[in-house]
Amino acid sequence: MEPKIKTYFFDTHSFEKKHFCEANHDAIHEFTFFEGKLTEKSAILAKDYPCVCAFVNDHLDENVLKILAENGTKLIALRSAGYNHVNLAAARNLGLKVVRVPEYSPFSVAEHAVALILTLNRKIHKAYNRVREGNFSLEGLVGFDLHGKTVGVIGTGKIGKAFIRIMKGFGCHIVAFDKFPDQQFAKEMGFHYSDLEQVLISSEIISLHIPLSPDTRHMIDQKSLELMKRGVMLINTSRGALIDTMSLISALKLGHVGSAGLDVYEEEENYFFNDLSSQVLEDDVLVRLMTFPNVVLTSHQGFLTAEALSKIAQTTLFNMSQFEHHEPLTNEVVLV
Ligand code: NAI
């Protein structure tokens, strides 16, 4: 019998464990699940595990990768599409292969972006609390028709495209920006591409669907916020650091940004996915964001559908099997 590939999971959550155990129904892989994050301190736990499975808020910097490589790890299997949290140059130098799940359910994230839009626009977060307390007043709950509004989509990859299809269904006009425009898709869906500035100037709602990279960090800063229409709704389900949070807070205070729906936050790694309800939060910027009545924050849950979790588990196991059998790695992340 072939030896099983041993994998050490960091930052494991009960909602995903179930899907990994189901995908491994024939017990080909051997898993050890750890709830803590991958850090310089915890990396040693993966000693003698050829594969380490990491999540979005594990920090795979040079030091962490070095500890893993020195202790027998050969493969980093990311259970995410994004890989901005991995030092790819260091991984390459240490001989570590990195694989990811490039696509699981673009619908899960796109639909969450739409959930944020509908919540903010129709003030569902406020209405829910009011009605529970017997307050049936409608004061302050006025929204607007999405029909006929212009929605700016930044990034028209898999998620951006799924998002555009939904917003088209509402009768919105789409204007999009992407480094690599898909003109065929634009023709099919009846929208046009513009430069970033034009998208910012002309949209009532702006939704971000691009990866975080040195190019895109703080793409939404004070200057770009100033270009936006007064009262704009800004949606970010991609990565927190696409937005300069301090500039967003200033724009919210001035009323220039009308509302913001954020599934991600620049400094989320110490907070998101954890129950900190009985602790004092130390991040004043996060706490300030939480005080706005026109900001809805969710804790990086765009991917959180049963379909997406199942696909993440299946693809991760596929990635591990390819590595184990010395096959070319379909989903390898390579430094370009
Ligand atoms: P994708 O790779 O299919 O699409 C990304 C698009 O962004 C591409 O069309 C690309 O050309 C464009 N792009 C890249 N750099 C650009 C730049 N500098 N300027 C303009 N356009 C640029 O990725 P996908 O699957 O649509 O995911 C988008 C992002 O969503 C991911 O990178 C990730 O950060 C985020 N995400 C969030 C999740 C959540 O749970 N909230 C879950 C999964 C992904």
mmCIF file of C-alpha atoms and ligand atoms in Angstrom:
data_model
loop_
_atom_site.group_PDB
_atom_site.id
_atom_site.type_symbol
_atom_site.label_atom_id
_atom_site.label_comp_id
_atom_site.label_asym_id
_atom_site.label_seq_id
_atom_site.Cartn_x
_atom_site.Cartn_y
_atom_site.Cartn_z
ATOM 1 C CA MET A 1 0.000 0.000 0.000
ATOM 2 C CA GLU A 2 1.288 3.473 -0.943
ATOM 3 C CA PRO A 3 2.094 5.706 2.028
ATOM 4 C CA LYS A 4 -0.561 8.350 2.544
ATOM 5 C CA ILE A 5 0.430 11.983 2.095
ATOM 6 C CA LYS A 6 0.308 13.597 5.508
ATOM 7 C CA THR A 7 -1.162 17.083 5.590
ATOM 8 C CA TYR A 8 -1.155 19.561 8.452
ATOM 9 C CA PHE A 9 -4.072 22.004 8.309
ATOM 10 C CA PHE A 10 -3.712 25.426 9.902
ATOM 11 C CA ASP A 11 -6.562 27.789 10.805
ATOM 12 C CA THR A 12 -9.152 25.018 10.435
ATOM 13 C CA HIS A 13 -12.826 25.755 10.978
ATOM 14 C CA SER A 14 -15.628 23.291 11.663
ATOM 15 C CA PHE A 15 -17.545 24.492 8.599
ATOM 16 C CA GLU A 16 -14.753 23.354 6.252
ATOM 17 C CA LYS A 17 -13.536 20.257 8.133
ATOM 18 C CA LYS A 18 -16.767 18.446 7.274
ATOM 19 C CA HIS A 19 -16.229 19.044 3.547
ATOM 20 C CA PHE A 20 -12.604 17.882 3.676
ATOM 21 C CA CYS A 21 -13.606 14.673 5.468
ATOM 22 C CA GLU A 22 -16.360 14.058 2.887
ATOM 23 C CA ALA A 23 -13.986 14.671 -0.045
ATOM 24 C CA ASN A 24 -11.511 12.234 1.562
ATOM 25 C CA HIS A 25 -14.173 9.501 1.883
ATOM 26 C CA ASP A 26 -11.770 6.824 0.602
ATOM 27 C CA ALA A 27 -9.185 7.928 3.207
ATOM 28 C CA ILE A 28 -6.413 8.425 0.648
ATOM 29 C CA HIS A 29 -5.065 11.402 2.576
ATOM 30 C CA GLU A 30 -4.138 11.716 6.230
ATOM 31 C CA PHE A 31 -5.138 14.985 7.861
ATOM 32 C CA THR A 32 -4.231 16.703 11.097
ATOM 33 C CA PHE A 33 -6.459 19.679 11.807
ATOM 34 C CA PHE A 34 -5.222 22.598 13.903
ATOM 35 C CA GLU A 35 -7.416 25.579 14.711
ATOM 36 C CA GLY A 36 -4.607 28.076 15.273
ATOM 37 C CA LYS A 37 -3.057 30.185 12.564
ATOM 38 C CA LEU A 38 0.215 29.456 10.835
ATOM 39 C CA THR A 39 2.849 31.685 12.399
ATOM 40 C CA GLU A 40 6.556 31.509 13.193
ATOM 41 C CA LYS A 41 5.588 29.926 16.524
ATOM 42 C CA SER A 42 3.132 27.355 15.231
ATOM 43 C CA ALA A 43 4.972 26.350 12.031
ATOM 44 C CA ILE A 44 7.006 23.714 13.921
ATOM 45 C CA LEU A 45 3.796 21.748 14.522
ATOM 46 C CA ALA A 46 3.956 20.678 10.883
ATOM 47 C CA LYS A 47 7.321 18.962 11.399
ATOM 48 C CA ASP A 48 7.576 15.886 9.130
ATOM 49 C CA TYR A 49 4.372 16.742 7.269
ATOM 50 C CA PRO A 50 5.149 16.918 3.532
ATOM 51 C CA CYS A 51 2.060 19.039 2.946
ATOM 52 C CA VAL A 52 0.795 22.101 4.787
ATOM 53 C CA CYS A 53 -2.699 23.379 4.066
ATOM 54 C CA ALA A 54 -3.159 27.087 4.789
ATOM 55 C CA PHE A 55 -6.032 29.552 4.708
ATOM 56 C CA VAL A 56 -6.401 33.225 3.745
ATOM 57 C CA ASN A 57 -5.240 34.731 7.014
ATOM 58 C CA ASP A 58 -2.242 32.471 7.550
ATOM 59 C CA HIS A 59 0.862 34.503 7.016
ATOM 60 C CA LEU A 60 3.351 32.663 4.809
ATOM 61 C CA ASP A 61 6.310 35.020 4.973
ATOM 62 C CA GLU A 62 9.947 34.064 4.460
ATOM 63 C CA ASN A 63 10.565 33.061 8.098
ATOM 64 C CA VAL A 64 7.497 30.845 8.308
ATOM 65 C CA LEU A 65 8.290 29.189 4.978
ATOM 66 C CA LYS A 66 11.866 28.602 6.102
ATOM 67 C CA ILE A 67 10.729 26.783 9.262
ATOM 68 C CA LEU A 68 8.340 24.658 7.204
ATOM 69 C CA ALA A 69 10.963 23.779 4.590
ATOM 70 C CA GLU A 70 13.585 22.936 7.228
ATOM 71 C CA ASN A 71 11.133 20.550 8.859
ATOM 72 C CA GLY A 72 10.201 18.505 5.841
ATOM 73 C CA THR A 73 7.357 20.399 4.146
ATOM 74 C CA LYS A 74 7.408 20.253 0.359
ATOM 75 C CA LEU A 75 3.953 21.475 -0.644
ATOM 76 C CA ILE A 76 1.876 24.462 0.465
ATOM 77 C CA ALA A 77 -1.744 23.798 -0.457
ATOM 78 C CA LEU A 78 -3.765 26.995 -0.178
ATOM 79 C CA ARG A 79 -7.486 26.583 0.417
ATOM 80 C CA SER A 80 -8.063 29.919 -1.274
ATOM 81 C CA ALA A 81 -7.957 31.575 -4.666
ATOM 82 C CA GLY A 82 -5.938 34.561 -3.428
ATOM 83 C CA TYR A 83 -2.221 34.055 -2.740
ATOM 84 C CA ASN A 84 -1.154 37.567 -1.713
ATOM 85 C CA HIS A 85 -0.345 36.176 1.759
ATOM 86 C CA VAL A 86 2.487 33.972 0.442
ATOM 87 C CA ASN A 87 6.038 35.136 -0.231
ATOM 88 C CA LEU A 88 6.326 33.303 -3.553
ATOM 89 C CA ALA A 89 9.963 34.261 -4.123
ATOM 90 C CA ALA A 90 10.930 32.774 -0.758
ATOM 91 C CA ALA A 91 8.863 29.634 -1.465
ATOM 92 C CA ARG A 92 10.636 29.150 -4.781
ATOM 93 C CA ASN A 93 14.085 29.662 -3.237
ATOM 94 C CA LEU A 94 13.264 27.123 -0.525
ATOM 95 C CA GLY A 95 12.050 24.565 -3.076
ATOM 96 C CA LEU A 96 8.452 24.692 -1.831
ATOM 97 C CA LYS A 97 5.654 24.213 -4.334
ATOM 98 C CA VAL A 98 2.533 26.343 -3.836
ATOM 99 C CA VAL A 99 -0.891 25.316 -5.136
ATOM 100 C CA ARG A 100 -4.253 27.023 -4.772
ATOM 101 C CA VAL A 101 -7.938 26.702 -5.625
ATOM 102 C CA PRO A 102 -8.244 29.135 -8.522
ATOM 103 C CA GLU A 103 -11.991 28.743 -8.853
ATOM 104 C CA TYR A 104 -14.591 27.309 -6.537
ATOM 105 C CA SER A 105 -17.808 29.222 -6.782
ATOM 106 C CA PRO A 106 -17.593 32.698 -8.254
ATOM 107 C CA PHE A 107 -21.332 32.862 -7.502
ATOM 108 C CA SER A 108 -20.720 32.637 -3.746
ATOM 109 C CA VAL A 109 -18.655 35.856 -3.663
ATOM 110 C CA ALA A 110 -20.665 37.689 -6.338
ATOM 111 C CA GLU A 111 -23.923 36.906 -4.536
ATOM 112 C CA HIS A 112 -22.429 38.125 -1.255
ATOM 113 C CA ALA A 113 -21.480 41.424 -2.925
ATOM 114 C CA VAL A 114 -25.115 41.733 -4.023
ATOM 115 C CA ALA A 115 -26.297 40.865 -0.492
ATOM 116 C CA LEU A 116 -24.214 43.800 0.801
ATOM 117 C CA ILE A 117 -25.699 46.125 -1.838
ATOM 118 C CA LEU A 118 -29.282 45.141 -1.021
ATOM 119 C CA THR A 119 -28.682 45.349 2.726
ATOM 120 C CA LEU A 120 -27.170 48.827 2.529
ATOM 121 C CA ASN A 121 -29.651 50.182 0.025
ATOM 122 C CA ARG A 122 -32.839 48.904 1.697
ATOM 123 C CA LYS A 123 -31.321 49.258 5.219
ATOM 124 C CA ILE A 124 -32.156 45.671 6.090
ATOM 125 C CA HIS A 125 -29.629 45.702 8.961
ATOM 126 C CA LYS A 126 -31.565 48.550 10.574
ATOM 127 C CA ALA A 127 -35.038 47.251 9.743
ATOM 128 C CA TYR A 128 -34.223 43.836 11.232
ATOM 129 C CA ASN A 129 -33.217 45.336 14.572
ATOM 130 C CA ARG A 130 -36.088 47.808 14.643
ATOM 131 C CA VAL A 131 -38.822 45.252 14.038
ATOM 132 C CA ARG A 132 -37.375 42.902 16.652
ATOM 133 C CA GLU A 133 -37.777 45.709 19.178
ATOM 134 C CA GLY A 134 -41.332 46.477 18.117
ATOM 135 C CA ASN A 135 -40.297 49.631 16.264
ATOM 136 C CA PHE A 136 -42.268 49.595 13.020
ATOM 137 C CA SER A 137 -41.289 53.108 11.940
ATOM 138 C CA LEU A 138 -40.047 53.595 8.370
ATOM 139 C CA GLU A 139 -38.154 56.820 9.127
ATOM 140 C CA GLY A 140 -34.662 56.744 7.655
ATOM 141 C CA LEU A 141 -35.171 53.544 5.664
ATOM 142 C CA VAL A 142 -35.610 55.061 2.196
ATOM 143 C CA GLY A 143 -33.557 53.287 -0.468
ATOM 144 C CA PHE A 144 -33.348 53.673 -4.246
ATOM 145 C CA ASP A 145 -34.283 51.527 -7.234
ATOM 146 C CA LEU A 146 -31.294 49.589 -8.481
ATOM 147 C CA HIS A 147 -32.956 49.532 -11.872
ATOM 148 C CA GLY A 148 -31.329 52.076 -14.172
ATOM 149 C CA LYS A 149 -28.362 52.816 -11.880
ATOM 150 C CA THR A 150 -24.769 52.659 -13.087
ATOM 151 C CA VAL A 151 -22.632 50.022 -11.428
ATOM 152 C CA GLY A 152 -18.857 50.246 -11.792
ATOM 153 C CA VAL A 153 -17.127 46.878 -11.745
ATOM 154 C CA ILE A 154 -13.380 46.870 -11.145
ATOM 155 C CA GLY A 155 -12.056 43.482 -12.238
ATOM 156 C CA THR A 156 -14.061 41.342 -14.623
ATOM 157 C CA GLY A 157 -12.580 37.920 -13.940
ATOM 158 C CA LYS A 158 -14.659 35.000 -12.718
ATOM 159 C CA ILE A 159 -16.315 36.807 -9.792
ATOM 160 C CA GLY A 160 -16.676 40.151 -11.583
ATOM 161 C CA LYS A 161 -18.439 38.400 -14.467
ATOM 162 C CA ALA A 162 -20.837 36.530 -12.144
ATOM 163 C CA PHE A 163 -21.543 39.865 -10.431
ATOM 164 C CA ILE A 164 -22.208 41.643 -13.740
ATOM 165 C CA ARG A 165 -24.716 38.955 -14.780
ATOM 166 C CA ILE A 166 -26.674 39.473 -11.544
ATOM 167 C CA MET A 167 -26.620 43.276 -11.724
ATOM 168 C CA LYS A 168 -27.738 43.153 -15.356
ATOM 169 C CA GLY A 169 -30.729 41.173 -14.074
ATOM 170 C CA PHE A 170 -31.635 44.146 -11.859
ATOM 171 C CA GLY A 171 -31.613 46.391 -14.915
ATOM 172 C CA CYS A 172 -28.381 48.221 -13.995
ATOM 173 C CA HIS A 173 -25.987 49.826 -16.479
ATOM 174 C CA ILE A 174 -22.522 48.383 -16.159
ATOM 175 C CA VAL A 175 -19.251 50.183 -16.722
ATOM 176 C CA ALA A 176 -16.132 48.137 -16.084
ATOM 177 C CA PHE A 177 -12.385 48.413 -15.738
ATOM 178 C CA ASP A 178 -9.936 45.541 -16.124
ATOM 179 C CA LYS A 179 -6.283 45.366 -17.113
ATOM 180 C CA PHE A 180 -7.290 42.671 -19.590
ATOM 181 C CA PRO A 181 -10.800 43.532 -20.839
ATOM 182 C CA ASP A 182 -12.939 40.683 -22.177
ATOM 183 C CA GLN A 183 -14.599 42.474 -25.088
ATOM 184 C CA GLN A 184 -16.506 39.363 -26.171
ATOM 185 C CA PHE A 185 -18.158 39.131 -22.727
ATOM 186 C CA ALA A 186 -18.883 42.883 -22.778
ATOM 187 C CA LYS A 187 -20.611 42.522 -26.144
ATOM 188 C CA GLU A 188 -22.592 39.519 -24.985
ATOM 189 C CA MET A 189 -23.747 41.303 -21.792
ATOM 190 C CA GLY A 190 -24.219 44.741 -23.345
ATOM 191 C CA PHE A 191 -21.774 46.859 -21.361
ATOM 192 C CA HIS A 192 -18.561 48.730 -22.094
ATOM 193 C CA TYR A 193 -15.111 49.003 -20.567
ATOM 194 C CA SER A 194 -13.584 52.335 -19.552
ATOM 195 C CA ASP A 195 -10.471 53.520 -17.808
ATOM 196 C CA LEU A 196 -10.472 53.411 -14.003
ATOM 197 C CA GLU A 197 -11.051 57.147 -13.661
ATOM 198 C CA GLN A 198 -14.179 57.053 -15.803
ATOM 199 C CA VAL A 199 -15.576 54.099 -13.844
ATOM 200 C CA LEU A 200 -15.032 55.991 -10.588
ATOM 201 C CA ILE A 201 -16.597 59.195 -11.947
ATOM 202 C CA SER A 202 -19.696 57.672 -13.482
ATOM 203 C CA SER A 203 -20.911 55.011 -11.030
ATOM 204 C CA GLU A 204 -23.521 55.077 -8.295
ATOM 205 C CA ILE A 205 -22.265 51.729 -6.984
ATOM 206 C CA ILE A 206 -18.659 50.505 -7.274
ATOM 207 C CA SER A 207 -17.683 46.903 -6.603
ATOM 208 C CA LEU A 208 -14.088 45.638 -6.420
ATOM 209 C CA HIS A 209 -13.225 42.232 -7.907
ATOM 210 C CA ILE A 210 -9.471 42.403 -8.513
ATOM 211 C CA PRO A 211 -6.672 40.624 -6.679
ATOM 212 C CA LEU A 212 -4.414 42.389 -4.208
ATOM 213 C CA SER A 213 -0.944 43.002 -5.621
ATOM 214 C CA PRO A 214 1.668 45.756 -5.296
ATOM 215 C CA ASP A 215 -0.136 47.394 -8.273
ATOM 216 C CA THR A 216 -3.566 47.358 -6.687
ATOM 217 C CA ARG A 217 -2.743 48.081 -3.005
ATOM 218 C CA HIS A 218 -4.691 51.190 -1.977
ATOM 219 C CA MET A 219 -6.104 51.530 -5.474
ATOM 220 C CA ILE A 220 -8.994 53.224 -3.684
ATOM 221 C CA ASP A 221 -7.267 56.096 -1.889
ATOM 222 C CA GLN A 222 -8.186 59.679 -1.129
ATOM 223 C CA LYS A 223 -7.662 60.741 -4.740
ATOM 224 C CA SER A 224 -9.826 58.030 -6.224
ATOM 225 C CA LEU A 225 -12.505 58.508 -3.544
ATOM 226 C CA GLU A 226 -12.674 62.213 -4.453
ATOM 227 C CA LEU A 227 -13.377 61.275 -8.065
ATOM 228 C CA MET A 228 -16.435 59.240 -7.074
ATOM 229 C CA LYS A 229 -19.953 60.645 -7.140
ATOM 230 C CA ARG A 230 -21.212 62.076 -3.864
ATOM 231 C CA GLY A 231 -23.226 59.377 -2.102
ATOM 232 C CA VAL A 232 -21.534 56.484 -3.938
ATOM 233 C CA MET A 233 -21.915 52.980 -2.517
ATOM 234 C CA LEU A 234 -18.562 51.158 -2.322
ATOM 235 C CA ILE A 235 -18.457 47.350 -2.115
ATOM 236 C CA ASN A 236 -15.300 45.351 -1.399
ATOM 237 C CA THR A 237 -15.430 41.557 -1.328
ATOM 238 C CA SER A 238 -11.873 41.160 -2.675
ATOM 239 C CA ARG A 239 -9.064 42.132 -0.319
ATOM 240 C CA GLY A 240 -9.044 44.785 2.382
ATOM 241 C CA ALA A 241 -5.850 46.510 1.321
ATOM 242 C CA LEU A 242 -7.351 47.486 -2.043
ATOM 243 C CA ILE A 243 -8.800 50.367 -0.021
ATOM 244 C CA ASP A 244 -6.892 52.865 2.108
ATOM 245 C CA THR A 245 -9.208 52.511 5.112
ATOM 246 C CA MET A 246 -8.307 55.860 6.715
ATOM 247 C CA SER A 247 -9.236 57.678 3.503
ATOM 248 C CA LEU A 248 -12.504 55.736 3.327
ATOM 249 C CA ILE A 249 -13.309 56.734 6.912
ATOM 250 C CA SER A 250 -12.684 60.414 6.072
ATOM 251 C CA ALA A 251 -14.906 60.148 2.985
ATOM 252 C CA LEU A 252 -17.669 58.493 5.042
ATOM 253 C CA LYS A 253 -17.432 61.233 7.675
ATOM 254 C CA LEU A 254 -17.784 63.892 4.983
ATOM 255 C CA GLY A 255 -20.777 62.060 3.514
ATOM 256 C CA HIS A 256 -18.958 61.815 0.199
ATOM 257 C CA VAL A 257 -19.163 58.023 0.315
ATOM 258 C CA GLY A 258 -22.823 57.281 0.984
ATOM 259 C CA SER A 259 -22.335 53.709 2.167
ATOM 260 C CA ALA A 260 -19.820 50.890 2.193
ATOM 261 C CA GLY A 261 -20.206 47.122 2.214
ATOM 262 C CA LEU A 262 -16.975 45.447 3.269
ATOM 263 C CA ASP A 263 -16.375 41.718 3.478
ATOM 264 C CA VAL A 264 -12.650 42.290 3.904
ATOM 265 C CA TYR A 265 -10.508 44.680 5.917
ATOM 266 C CA GLU A 266 -6.836 45.613 5.624
ATOM 267 C CA GLU A 267 -5.881 44.310 9.070
ATOM 268 C CA GLU A 268 -8.429 41.516 9.273
ATOM 269 C CA GLU A 269 -6.073 38.655 10.072
ATOM 270 C CA ASN A 270 -6.155 39.096 13.861
ATOM 271 C CA TYR A 271 -9.921 39.503 13.976
ATOM 272 C CA PHE A 272 -11.903 37.854 11.224
ATOM 273 C CA PHE A 273 -13.077 34.252 11.721
ATOM 274 C CA ASN A 274 -12.745 34.572 15.525
ATOM 275 C CA ASP A 275 -15.360 35.086 18.224
ATOM 276 C CA LEU A 276 -14.013 38.140 20.052
ATOM 277 C CA SER A 277 -17.389 39.212 21.412
ATOM 278 C CA SER A 278 -16.206 39.289 25.008
ATOM 279 C CA GLN A 279 -12.920 41.037 24.345
ATOM 280 C CA VAL A 280 -11.908 44.664 24.005
ATOM 281 C CA LEU A 281 -11.043 45.326 20.358
ATOM 282 C CA GLU A 282 -7.713 47.087 20.038
ATOM 283 C CA ASP A 283 -7.957 48.127 16.407
ATOM 284 C CA ASP A 284 -9.408 51.644 16.549
ATOM 285 C CA VAL A 285 -9.774 51.845 12.785
ATOM 286 C CA LEU A 286 -11.878 48.690 12.649
ATOM 287 C CA VAL A 287 -13.941 49.893 15.590
ATOM 288 C CA ARG A 288 -14.517 53.267 13.897
ATOM 289 C CA LEU A 289 -15.734 51.489 10.770
ATOM 290 C CA MET A 290 -18.126 49.468 12.918
ATOM 291 C CA THR A 291 -19.751 52.639 14.259
ATOM 292 C CA PHE A 292 -21.096 53.919 10.932
ATOM 293 C CA PRO A 293 -24.780 53.214 10.378
ATOM 294 C CA ASN A 294 -24.136 53.149 6.633
ATOM 295 C CA VAL A 295 -21.310 50.592 6.728
ATOM 296 C CA VAL A 296 -21.993 46.879 6.725
ATOM 297 C CA LEU A 297 -19.014 44.736 7.643
ATOM 298 C CA THR A 298 -18.934 40.984 7.268
ATOM 299 C CA SER A 299 -16.086 38.786 8.356
ATOM 300 C CA HIS A 300 -14.672 37.563 5.012
ATOM 301 C CA GLN A 301 -17.591 35.235 4.364
ATOM 302 C CA GLY A 302 -18.027 35.732 0.622
ATOM 303 C CA PHE A 303 -16.838 32.172 -0.036
ATOM 304 C CA LEU A 304 -19.065 30.673 2.630
ATOM 305 C CA THR A 305 -21.563 28.530 0.737
ATOM 306 C CA ALA A 306 -21.862 24.749 0.872
ATOM 307 C CA GLU A 307 -21.075 24.507 -2.844
ATOM 308 C CA ALA A 308 -17.915 26.613 -2.545
ATOM 309 C CA LEU A 309 -16.639 24.723 0.513
ATOM 310 C CA SER A 310 -17.184 21.387 -1.184
ATOM 311 C CA LYS A 311 -15.329 22.539 -4.327
ATOM 312 C CA ILE A 312 -12.463 23.958 -2.233
ATOM 313 C CA ALA A 313 -12.045 20.582 -0.508
ATOM 314 C CA GLN A 314 -12.208 18.606 -3.757
ATOM 315 C CA THR A 315 -9.721 20.828 -5.597
ATOM 316 C CA THR A 316 -7.309 20.896 -2.654
ATOM 317 C CA LEU A 317 -7.305 17.089 -2.517
ATOM 318 C CA PHE A 318 -6.825 16.953 -6.278
ATOM 319 C CA ASN A 319 -3.833 19.318 -5.909
ATOM 320 C CA MET A 320 -2.349 17.111 -3.179
ATOM 321 C CA SER A 321 -2.828 13.926 -5.225
ATOM 322 C CA GLN A 322 -1.101 15.448 -8.250
ATOM 323 C CA PHE A 323 1.860 16.366 -6.066
ATOM 324 C CA GLU A 324 1.970 12.928 -4.473
ATOM 325 C CA HIS A 325 1.979 11.243 -7.890
ATOM 326 C CA HIS A 326 4.660 13.614 -9.261
ATOM 327 C CA GLU A 327 2.230 14.880 -11.904
ATOM 328 C CA PRO A 328 2.349 18.420 -13.326
ATOM 329 C CA LEU A 329 0.550 20.714 -10.880
ATOM 330 C CA THR A 330 -2.488 22.151 -12.640
ATOM 331 C CA ASN A 331 -3.081 24.775 -9.957
ATOM 332 C CA GLU A 332 0.485 25.715 -9.104
ATOM 333 C CA VAL A 333 1.091 29.361 -8.212
ATOM 334 C CA VAL A 334 4.226 30.477 -9.990
ATOM 335 C CA LEU A 335 6.109 33.701 -9.598
ATOM 336 C CA VAL A 336 5.840 35.789 -12.762
HETATM 337 P P1 NAI B 1 -9.836 36.356 -11.437
HETATM 338 O O1 NAI B 1 -8.385 36.095 -11.507
HETATM 339 O O2 NAI B 1 -10.771 35.459 -12.192
HETATM 340 O O3 NAI B 1 -10.151 37.860 -11.894
HETATM 341 C C1 NAI B 1 -9.380 38.964 -11.500
HETATM 342 C C2 NAI B 1 -9.499 40.033 -12.569
HETATM 343 O O4 NAI B 1 -8.779 41.177 -12.112
HETATM 344 C C3 NAI B 1 -8.892 39.614 -13.916
HETATM 345 O O5 NAI B 1 -9.822 39.857 -14.956
HETATM 346 C C4 NAI B 1 -7.645 40.477 -14.037
HETATM 347 O O6 NAI B 1 -7.358 40.836 -15.385
HETATM 348 C C5 NAI B 1 -8.043 41.699 -13.216
HETATM 349 N N1 NAI B 1 -6.879 42.429 -12.720
HETATM 350 C C6 NAI B 1 -5.784 41.934 -12.095
HETATM 351 N N2 NAI B 1 -4.952 42.918 -11.751
HETATM 352 C C7 NAI B 1 -5.518 44.065 -12.193
HETATM 353 C C8 NAI B 1 -5.124 45.431 -12.153
HETATM 354 N N3 NAI B 1 -3.959 45.803 -11.590
HETATM 355 N N4 NAI B 1 -5.945 46.337 -12.688
HETATM 356 C C9 NAI B 1 -7.107 45.961 -13.275
HETATM 357 N N5 NAI B 1 -7.538 44.687 -13.355
HETATM 358 C C10 NAI B 1 -6.745 43.749 -12.816
HETATM 359 O O7 NAI B 1 -10.201 36.355 -9.887
HETATM 360 P P2 NAI B 1 -11.615 36.099 -9.217
HETATM 361 O O8 NAI B 1 -11.812 34.647 -9.010
HETATM 362 O O9 NAI B 1 -12.651 36.858 -9.954
HETATM 363 O O10 NAI B 1 -11.381 36.744 -7.779
HETATM 364 C C11 NAI B 1 -11.194 38.112 -7.585
HETATM 365 C C12 NAI B 1 -10.744 38.360 -6.164
HETATM 366 O O11 NAI B 1 -11.792 38.039 -5.247
HETATM 367 C C13 NAI B 1 -9.595 37.448 -5.666
HETATM 368 O O12 NAI B 1 -8.343 37.939 -6.088
HETATM 369 C C14 NAI B 1 -9.743 37.498 -4.183
HETATM 370 O O13 NAI B 1 -8.987 38.568 -3.677
HETATM 371 C C15 NAI B 1 -11.227 37.789 -3.982
HETATM 372 N N6 NAI B 1 -11.932 36.677 -3.333
HETATM 373 C C16 NAI B 1 -12.632 36.936 -2.196
HETATM 374 C C17 NAI B 1 -13.311 35.935 -1.544
HETATM 375 C C18 NAI B 1 -14.133 36.199 -0.315
HETATM 376 O O14 NAI B 1 -14.493 35.253 0.392
HETATM 377 N N7 NAI B 1 -14.491 37.430 -0.011
HETATM 378 C C19 NAI B 1 -13.251 34.556 -2.033
HETATM 379 C C20 NAI B 1 -12.544 34.405 -3.287
HETATM 380 C C21 NAI B 1 -11.892 35.433 -3.882
#
